[in-house]
């Protein structure tokens, strides 16, 4: 057995790597000093996103509007649910260095264990998946984002559904929705499994619980106000940018000034086409490709997608490639994703290339778009075969 294989099979070593990178990213942000987010703008901490999450809890218990700017405290708006603001209180009272580190560790650990919870995939392949997504994990952790947590919860949803643990599956999927609404796309996984009545009941239970959770600290009037304010903020946020998405790609590459709603609807239609193959639902590799499709879809059709969001998409890419039989065309697409999605936002690419080409021309998203199209084709053509195990 080679040293590489021994490492890939060593779950503790990979866990240590994930924990180390989480702590490194957190402390790097904490000690990085102050920065501006616009020319001649106010100075804020380099871990501004964490500050937004932390302050949302204090704004909640103080009866303030969560969804307005607090320029004296933070840059940008809080965009998550009132329930998320309440739960973040578990970290909010801690010193920033500690809370920030625990937040990074939570994101890394949830993603790590979600991959190891996948059934019918050997540990060496799981090690390959985790190493492949490592650079994107570092990017999202350096930005204190919740995207690794979202990816992990969606993968856990699949793992729990495969094992018939519907309470835990619905808990995970509802959690993603109350962090970022696009997690709702993960509900499509329910179509692939029996017991839909139980899934409906358990999902409704968790959704009601999460919705009502802020009533622990606010009165009914403030509760209603907060949800109205959240809805208003999200509605106004829709037109702000095109993001590293299909919309941005169509505009920058082809000059198509397309309507975002129409593009999203087209994406929904294309996403749903493989679901017409009901007889394929019984095949594990069809189901895991549906999970991969979801993980990529929620990023490439998100008009607010930015570089740290791509840990979700690259997790889908890894599941797509490493869960099935290796093919030359798939390997080419994987290499493109590794270079132009996984590494393009790192210092391996000179800053002028990133600023003049990678981000303006949405290059980071292109391999994921191509792979998502390939996933649709494979699912429709039934062109799916399991990955050969090392001992076969």
Tab-separated table of C-alpha atoms in Angstrom:
chain	number	residue	atom	x	y	z
A	1	UNK	CA	0.000	0.000	0.000
A	2	UNK	CA	1.418	3.384	-1.019
A	3	UNK	CA	1.774	6.314	1.353
A	4	UNK	CA	-0.996	8.145	-0.526
A	5	UNK	CA	-3.391	5.237	-0.104
A	6	UNK	CA	-2.543	4.951	3.577
A	7	UNK	CA	-3.322	8.638	4.014
A	8	UNK	CA	-6.614	8.409	2.096
A	9	UNK	CA	-7.670	5.505	4.298
A	10	UNK	CA	-6.674	7.308	7.490
A	11	UNK	CA	-9.870	9.008	8.651
A	12	UNK	CA	-8.192	10.519	11.710
A	13	UNK	CA	-5.438	12.115	9.619
A	14	UNK	CA	-7.930	13.745	7.264
A	15	UNK	CA	-10.033	14.919	10.213
A	16	UNK	CA	-6.918	16.465	11.766
A	17	UNK	CA	-6.242	18.231	8.451
A	18	UNK	CA	-9.798	19.626	8.373
A	19	UNK	CA	-9.597	20.805	11.990
A	20	UNK	CA	-6.190	22.370	11.419
A	21	UNK	CA	-7.338	24.294	8.360
A	22	UNK	CA	-10.465	25.481	10.193
A	23	UNK	CA	-8.440	26.860	13.109
A	24	UNK	CA	-5.861	28.329	10.729
A	25	UNK	CA	-8.537	30.128	8.677
A	26	UNK	CA	-10.254	31.473	11.798
A	27	UNK	CA	-7.086	32.781	13.434
A	28	UNK	CA	-5.826	34.181	10.127
A	29	UNK	CA	-9.006	36.277	9.863
A	30	UNK	CA	-8.912	37.234	13.529
A	31	UNK	CA	-5.348	38.548	13.450
A	32	UNK	CA	-5.544	40.105	9.979
A	33	UNK	CA	-6.444	43.571	11.243
A	34	UNK	CA	-8.965	45.942	9.700
A	35	UNK	CA	-10.005	46.402	6.071
A	36	UNK	CA	-12.398	48.396	3.910
A	37	UNK	CA	-14.980	46.918	1.565
A	38	UNK	CA	-15.198	49.994	-0.646
A	39	UNK	CA	-12.804	52.745	-1.648
A	40	UNK	CA	-12.201	55.177	1.236
A	41	UNK	CA	-14.839	53.322	3.226
A	42	UNK	CA	-15.132	52.641	6.912
A	43	UNK	CA	-12.769	50.089	8.457
A	44	UNK	CA	-14.166	46.739	9.585
A	45	UNK	CA	-12.674	43.502	10.864
A	46	UNK	CA	-11.482	40.923	8.333
A	47	UNK	CA	-13.969	38.494	9.860
A	48	UNK	CA	-16.901	40.746	9.039
A	49	UNK	CA	-19.260	37.883	8.134
A	50	UNK	CA	-18.838	36.370	11.576
A	51	UNK	CA	-19.546	39.778	13.113
A	52	UNK	CA	-22.777	39.964	11.090
A	53	UNK	CA	-23.889	36.589	12.441
A	54	UNK	CA	-22.857	37.455	15.993
A	55	UNK	CA	-24.511	40.862	16.008
A	56	UNK	CA	-27.739	39.428	14.592
A	57	UNK	CA	-28.272	37.642	17.906
A	58	UNK	CA	-27.857	40.826	19.924
A	59	UNK	CA	-30.092	42.744	17.517
A	60	UNK	CA	-32.706	40.010	17.939
A	61	UNK	CA	-32.791	40.029	21.745
A	62	UNK	CA	-32.726	43.850	21.754
A	63	UNK	CA	-35.891	43.964	19.618
A	64	UNK	CA	-34.205	45.559	16.597
A	65	UNK	CA	-34.775	45.014	12.895
A	66	UNK	CA	-32.357	42.299	11.767
A	67	UNK	CA	-32.502	43.278	8.126
A	68	UNK	CA	-31.188	46.836	7.969
A	69	UNK	CA	-27.640	48.118	7.776
A	70	UNK	CA	-25.700	48.721	10.985
A	71	UNK	CA	-22.743	50.553	9.488
A	72	UNK	CA	-21.210	51.296	12.873
A	73	UNK	CA	-20.869	47.568	13.554
A	74	UNK	CA	-20.560	45.685	10.263
A	75	UNK	CA	-20.443	45.827	6.497
A	76	UNK	CA	-23.464	44.418	4.607
A	77	UNK	CA	-26.817	43.015	5.663
A	78	UNK	CA	-27.765	39.980	7.696
A	79	UNK	CA	-29.693	37.726	5.284
A	80	UNK	CA	-30.515	34.593	7.244
A	81	UNK	CA	-33.625	33.677	9.215
A	82	UNK	CA	-34.526	35.001	12.694
A	83	UNK	CA	-34.106	31.417	13.936
A	84	UNK	CA	-30.494	31.395	12.745
A	85	UNK	CA	-29.867	34.639	14.635
A	86	UNK	CA	-31.195	33.051	17.824
A	87	UNK	CA	-29.188	29.849	17.490
A	88	UNK	CA	-26.017	31.832	16.822
A	89	UNK	CA	-26.321	33.072	20.388
A	90	UNK	CA	-24.492	29.862	21.362
A	91	UNK	CA	-21.344	31.530	19.979
A	92	UNK	CA	-22.161	35.222	20.285
A	93	UNK	CA	-21.143	35.627	23.934
A	94	UNK	CA	-17.757	33.980	23.428
A	95	UNK	CA	-14.580	35.971	22.720
A	96	UNK	CA	-14.301	36.465	18.978
A	97	UNK	CA	-11.188	34.314	18.606
A	98	UNK	CA	-12.934	31.395	20.304
A	99	UNK	CA	-16.333	31.828	18.654
A	100	UNK	CA	-14.803	32.323	15.229
A	101	UNK	CA	-12.696	29.174	15.622
A	102	UNK	CA	-15.675	27.102	16.784
A	103	UNK	CA	-17.764	28.393	13.868
A	104	UNK	CA	-15.064	27.348	11.390
A	105	UNK	CA	-14.679	23.975	13.099
A	106	UNK	CA	-18.444	23.382	12.980
A	107	UNK	CA	-18.502	24.015	9.226
A	108	UNK	CA	-15.510	21.786	8.547
A	109	UNK	CA	-16.588	18.941	10.821
A	110	UNK	CA	-20.174	18.755	9.548
A	111	UNK	CA	-18.926	18.529	5.961
A	112	UNK	CA	-16.267	15.984	6.917
A	113	UNK	CA	-18.622	13.609	8.720
A	114	UNK	CA	-21.371	13.994	6.117
A	115	UNK	CA	-19.043	12.528	3.483
A	116	UNK	CA	-18.090	9.638	5.757
A	117	UNK	CA	-21.792	9.009	6.397
A	118	UNK	CA	-22.425	8.308	2.707
A	119	UNK	CA	-23.384	4.664	2.163
A	120	UNK	CA	-22.000	2.322	-0.506
A	121	UNK	CA	-18.787	4.332	-0.966
A	122	UNK	CA	-15.493	2.948	0.342
A	123	UNK	CA	-13.292	4.945	2.707
A	124	UNK	CA	-10.535	5.517	0.154
A	125	UNK	CA	-13.031	7.158	-2.195
A	126	UNK	CA	-14.381	9.264	0.673
A	127	UNK	CA	-10.820	10.379	1.348
A	128	UNK	CA	-10.466	11.375	-2.317
A	129	UNK	CA	-13.692	13.391	-2.149
A	130	UNK	CA	-12.524	15.292	0.949
A	131	UNK	CA	-9.083	16.054	-0.449
A	132	UNK	CA	-10.595	17.228	-3.732
A	133	UNK	CA	-12.836	19.776	-1.988
A	134	UNK	CA	-10.119	20.936	0.398
A	135	UNK	CA	-9.090	24.141	-1.411
A	136	UNK	CA	-12.697	25.311	-1.708
A	137	UNK	CA	-13.239	24.535	1.969
A	138	UNK	CA	-10.332	26.822	2.851
A	139	UNK	CA	-11.808	29.608	0.693
A	140	UNK	CA	-15.195	29.512	2.406
A	141	UNK	CA	-13.669	29.222	5.893
A	142	UNK	CA	-11.464	32.244	5.246
A	143	UNK	CA	-14.657	34.175	4.558
A	144	UNK	CA	-16.456	32.891	7.694
A	145	UNK	CA	-19.283	31.663	5.486
A	146	UNK	CA	-21.891	28.994	6.247
A	147	UNK	CA	-21.558	27.271	2.879
A	148	UNK	CA	-19.585	24.245	4.106
A	149	UNK	CA	-22.275	23.736	6.735
A	150	UNK	CA	-24.958	23.892	4.024
A	151	UNK	CA	-23.099	21.357	1.876
A	152	UNK	CA	-22.653	19.033	4.840
A	153	UNK	CA	-26.304	19.234	5.866
A	154	UNK	CA	-27.486	18.459	2.322
A	155	UNK	CA	-25.151	15.457	2.123
A	156	UNK	CA	-26.294	14.316	5.575
A	157	UNK	CA	-29.899	14.594	4.333
A	158	UNK	CA	-29.068	12.092	1.607
A	159	UNK	CA	-27.287	9.766	4.036
A	160	UNK	CA	-30.217	9.780	6.456
A	161	UNK	CA	-32.747	9.230	3.668
A	162	UNK	CA	-30.735	6.233	2.443
A	163	UNK	CA	-30.962	4.744	5.931
A	164	UNK	CA	-34.660	5.554	6.409
A	165	UNK	CA	-33.931	8.022	9.242
A	166	UNK	CA	-36.541	10.540	8.154
A	167	UNK	CA	-36.617	12.665	11.305
A	168	UNK	CA	-32.918	13.430	10.982
A	169	UNK	CA	-33.143	13.855	7.210
A	170	UNK	CA	-35.927	16.427	7.501
A	171	UNK	CA	-34.102	18.181	10.355
A	172	UNK	CA	-31.053	18.630	8.120
A	173	UNK	CA	-32.977	19.867	5.091
A	174	UNK	CA	-35.081	22.313	7.121
A	175	UNK	CA	-31.909	23.589	8.796
A	176	UNK	CA	-30.441	24.469	5.390
A	177	UNK	CA	-33.602	26.350	4.436
A	178	UNK	CA	-33.482	28.440	7.604
A	179	UNK	CA	-29.838	29.263	6.930
A	180	UNK	CA	-30.131	29.939	3.202
A	181	UNK	CA	-33.438	29.584	1.405
A	182	UNK	CA	-31.950	27.822	-1.609
A	183	UNK	CA	-31.693	24.691	0.547
A	184	UNK	CA	-35.353	24.181	-0.361
A	185	UNK	CA	-34.158	22.615	-3.634
A	186	UNK	CA	-32.959	19.671	-1.543
A	187	UNK	CA	-36.593	18.700	-0.963
A	188	UNK	CA	-36.439	17.142	-4.427
A	189	UNK	CA	-34.590	14.240	-2.809
A	190	UNK	CA	-37.835	13.256	-1.081
A	191	UNK	CA	-39.272	12.169	-4.423
A	192	UNK	CA	-36.746	9.336	-4.605
A	193	UNK	CA	-37.815	7.588	-1.391
A	194	UNK	CA	-40.908	5.864	0.029
A	195	UNK	CA	-42.672	7.142	3.141
A	196	UNK	CA	-43.521	10.535	1.689
A	197	UNK	CA	-46.312	11.067	4.229
A	198	UNK	CA	-43.827	10.688	7.084
A	199	UNK	CA	-41.364	12.975	5.307
A	200	UNK	CA	-44.096	15.590	4.902
A	201	UNK	CA	-45.041	15.363	8.581
A	202	UNK	CA	-41.490	15.488	9.918
A	203	UNK	CA	-40.561	18.374	7.609
A	204	UNK	CA	-43.638	20.341	8.663
A	205	UNK	CA	-42.772	19.714	12.322
A	206	UNK	CA	-39.224	21.060	12.008
A	207	UNK	CA	-40.333	23.969	9.793
A	208	UNK	CA	-42.926	25.084	12.344
A	209	UNK	CA	-40.467	24.659	15.201
A	210	UNK	CA	-37.740	26.701	13.481
A	211	UNK	CA	-40.247	29.362	12.439
A	212	UNK	CA	-41.580	29.808	15.972
A	213	UNK	CA	-38.195	29.575	17.692
A	214	UNK	CA	-37.610	33.365	17.854
A	215	UNK	CA	-40.722	33.663	20.077
A	216	UNK	CA	-38.416	32.525	22.884
A	217	UNK	CA	-36.947	36.057	22.941
A	218	UNK	CA	-39.388	38.336	21.047
A	219	UNK	CA	-43.107	39.086	21.343
A	220	UNK	CA	-45.683	38.233	18.682
A	221	UNK	CA	-45.675	41.717	17.112
A	222	UNK	CA	-41.890	41.761	16.706
A	223	UNK	CA	-42.014	38.173	15.454
A	224	UNK	CA	-44.360	39.090	12.593
A	225	UNK	CA	-42.356	42.234	11.834
A	226	UNK	CA	-39.092	40.297	11.546
A	227	UNK	CA	-40.454	37.808	9.028
A	228	UNK	CA	-41.972	40.606	6.950
A	229	UNK	CA	-38.666	42.477	7.037
A	230	UNK	CA	-36.779	39.327	6.014
A	231	UNK	CA	-39.120	38.742	3.073
A	232	UNK	CA	-38.796	42.363	1.979
A	233	UNK	CA	-35.004	42.236	2.145
A	234	UNK	CA	-34.863	39.031	0.092
A	235	UNK	CA	-37.234	40.454	-2.515
A	236	UNK	CA	-35.097	43.570	-2.936
A	237	UNK	CA	-31.899	41.502	-2.955
A	238	UNK	CA	-32.982	39.629	-6.090
A	239	UNK	CA	-31.920	42.331	-8.544
A	240	UNK	CA	-28.634	43.398	-6.965
A	241	UNK	CA	-26.160	41.250	-8.904
A	242	UNK	CA	-25.705	38.371	-11.347
A	243	UNK	CA	-23.097	36.490	-9.322
A	244	UNK	CA	-20.810	33.695	-10.496
A	245	UNK	CA	-23.809	31.971	-12.031
A	246	UNK	CA	-25.448	30.887	-15.259
A	247	UNK	CA	-26.931	34.379	-15.506
A	248	UNK	CA	-23.518	36.025	-15.173
A	249	UNK	CA	-22.033	33.535	-17.636
A	250	UNK	CA	-24.691	34.236	-20.291
A	251	UNK	CA	-24.165	37.990	-19.944
A	252	UNK	CA	-20.360	38.085	-19.923
A	253	UNK	CA	-19.697	35.404	-22.531
A	254	UNK	CA	-22.596	35.900	-24.931
A	255	UNK	CA	-23.901	39.387	-24.166
A	256	UNK	CA	-27.370	38.028	-23.384
A	257	UNK	CA	-29.155	40.407	-21.029
A	258	UNK	CA	-31.532	37.713	-19.862
A	259	UNK	CA	-34.318	37.936	-17.306
A	260	UNK	CA	-33.209	36.226	-14.080
A	261	UNK	CA	-36.623	34.738	-13.448
A	262	UNK	CA	-36.736	33.122	-16.890
A	263	UNK	CA	-33.253	31.662	-16.461
A	264	UNK	CA	-34.190	30.262	-13.054
A	265	UNK	CA	-37.390	28.741	-14.461
A	266	UNK	CA	-35.413	27.164	-17.307
A	267	UNK	CA	-33.004	25.781	-14.717
A	268	UNK	CA	-35.909	24.306	-12.735
A	269	UNK	CA	-37.353	22.632	-15.840
A	270	UNK	CA	-33.996	21.119	-16.807
A	271	UNK	CA	-33.377	20.016	-13.225
A	272	UNK	CA	-36.737	18.217	-13.103
A	273	UNK	CA	-36.427	16.333	-16.398
A	274	UNK	CA	-34.432	13.378	-14.926
A	275	UNK	CA	-37.117	13.031	-12.248
A	276	UNK	CA	-39.437	11.783	-14.994
A	277	UNK	CA	-37.457	8.517	-14.989
A	278	UNK	CA	-39.328	7.112	-12.000
A	279	UNK	CA	-38.066	3.560	-12.587
A	280	UNK	CA	-34.506	4.802	-11.988
A	281	UNK	CA	-35.304	5.914	-8.431
A	282	UNK	CA	-34.408	2.460	-7.121
A	283	UNK	CA	-30.816	2.782	-8.349
A	284	UNK	CA	-28.373	4.173	-5.781
A	285	UNK	CA	-26.168	5.807	-8.386
A	286	UNK	CA	-29.133	7.641	-9.891
A	287	UNK	CA	-30.007	8.960	-6.432
A	288	UNK	CA	-26.491	10.146	-5.642
A	289	UNK	CA	-26.288	11.903	-9.012
A	290	UNK	CA	-29.508	13.701	-8.073
A	291	UNK	CA	-27.768	14.857	-4.892
A	292	UNK	CA	-24.795	16.045	-6.966
A	293	UNK	CA	-27.172	17.869	-9.310
A	294	UNK	CA	-28.810	19.643	-6.350
A	295	UNK	CA	-25.468	20.708	-4.861
A	296	UNK	CA	-24.352	22.219	-8.158
A	297	UNK	CA	-27.743	23.684	-9.124
A	298	UNK	CA	-28.154	25.752	-5.955
A	299	UNK	CA	-24.893	27.545	-6.804
A	300	UNK	CA	-24.893	27.982	-10.574
A	301	UNK	CA	-28.489	29.264	-10.584
A	302	UNK	CA	-27.920	31.551	-7.602
A	303	UNK	CA	-27.623	35.173	-8.735
A	304	UNK	CA	-25.752	35.944	-5.486
A	305	UNK	CA	-23.185	33.156	-5.856
A	306	UNK	CA	-19.651	34.241	-5.005
A	307	UNK	CA	-16.357	32.422	-4.667
A	308	UNK	CA	-16.934	31.063	-1.107
A	309	UNK	CA	-20.291	29.605	-2.197
A	310	UNK	CA	-18.580	27.097	-4.470
A	311	UNK	CA	-17.732	24.639	-1.714
A	312	UNK	CA	-21.332	23.481	-2.215
A	313	UNK	CA	-20.953	23.036	-5.977
A	314	UNK	CA	-17.504	21.461	-5.788
A	315	UNK	CA	-18.875	18.940	-3.278
A	316	UNK	CA	-21.434	17.999	-5.922
A	317	UNK	CA	-18.682	17.723	-8.528
A	318	UNK	CA	-16.699	15.394	-6.257
A	319	UNK	CA	-19.723	13.170	-5.569
A	320	UNK	CA	-20.510	13.034	-9.294
A	321	UNK	CA	-17.032	11.946	-10.314
A	322	UNK	CA	-15.876	9.737	-7.456
A	323	UNK	CA	-19.123	7.803	-7.030
A	324	UNK	CA	-19.171	6.356	-10.530
A	325	UNK	CA	-16.991	4.510	-13.029
A	326	UNK	CA	-14.102	6.637	-14.258
A	327	UNK	CA	-14.447	7.899	-17.833
A	328	UNK	CA	-12.023	9.995	-19.846
A	329	UNK	CA	-14.500	12.796	-20.542
A	330	UNK	CA	-15.434	12.943	-16.862
A	331	UNK	CA	-11.763	13.171	-15.890
A	332	UNK	CA	-11.268	16.120	-18.261
A	333	UNK	CA	-14.217	17.932	-16.686
A	334	UNK	CA	-12.931	17.116	-13.197
A	335	UNK	CA	-9.511	18.588	-13.991
A	336	UNK	CA	-11.152	21.734	-15.369
A	337	UNK	CA	-13.167	22.030	-12.154
A	338	UNK	CA	-10.058	21.522	-10.023
A	339	UNK	CA	-8.112	24.225	-11.878
A	340	UNK	CA	-10.725	26.833	-12.735
A	341	UNK	CA	-13.190	26.327	-9.877
A	342	UNK	CA	-11.115	24.983	-7.007
A	343	UNK	CA	-7.828	26.817	-7.551
A	344	UNK	CA	-8.692	29.918	-9.604
A	345	UNK	CA	-9.500	32.035	-6.551
A	346	UNK	CA	-6.261	31.121	-4.761
A	347	UNK	CA	-2.838	32.744	-4.973
A	348	UNK	CA	-1.810	30.089	-7.509
A	349	UNK	CA	-3.467	32.418	-10.003
A	350	UNK	CA	-1.884	35.907	-10.074
A	351	UNK	CA	-4.149	38.632	-8.765
A	352	UNK	CA	-4.389	40.448	-12.110
A	353	UNK	CA	-5.628	37.240	-13.788
A	354	UNK	CA	-8.251	36.756	-11.085
A	355	UNK	CA	-9.405	40.382	-11.259
A	356	UNK	CA	-9.347	40.760	-15.036
A	357	UNK	CA	-10.441	37.316	-16.206
A	358	UNK	CA	-11.527	34.763	-13.596
A	359	UNK	CA	-14.177	36.808	-11.781
A	360	UNK	CA	-15.352	39.251	-14.518
A	361	UNK	CA	-15.891	36.377	-16.962
A	362	UNK	CA	-17.429	34.003	-14.413
A	363	UNK	CA	-14.789	31.378	-15.262
A	364	UNK	CA	-15.050	29.831	-11.810
A	365	UNK	CA	-18.612	28.736	-12.568
A	366	UNK	CA	-18.114	27.375	-16.096
A	367	UNK	CA	-16.745	23.891	-15.245
A	368	UNK	CA	-19.608	23.406	-12.779
A	369	UNK	CA	-22.135	24.417	-15.434
A	370	UNK	CA	-20.639	21.925	-17.904
A	371	UNK	CA	-20.583	19.153	-15.296
A	372	UNK	CA	-24.191	19.826	-14.333
A	373	UNK	CA	-25.193	19.445	-17.993
A	374	UNK	CA	-23.194	16.182	-18.119
A	375	UNK	CA	-25.026	14.943	-14.995
A	376	UNK	CA	-28.394	15.624	-16.655
A	377	UNK	CA	-27.271	13.758	-19.754
A	378	UNK	CA	-26.000	10.759	-17.771
A	379	UNK	CA	-29.186	10.549	-15.720
A	380	UNK	CA	-31.412	10.732	-18.784
A	381	UNK	CA	-29.306	8.307	-20.823
A	382	UNK	CA	-28.948	5.861	-17.962
A	383	UNK	CA	-25.214	6.201	-18.562
A	384	UNK	CA	-24.272	5.404	-14.966
A	385	UNK	CA	-21.995	2.696	-13.609
A	386	UNK	CA	-20.585	2.280	-10.097
A	387	UNK	CA	-16.977	3.127	-9.317
A	388	UNK	CA	-14.673	0.133	-9.110
A	389	UNK	CA	-13.381	-0.467	-5.598
A	390	UNK	CA	-9.647	-0.761	-5.072
A	391	UNK	CA	-10.007	-4.408	-4.104
A	392	UNK	CA	-11.929	-5.341	-7.254
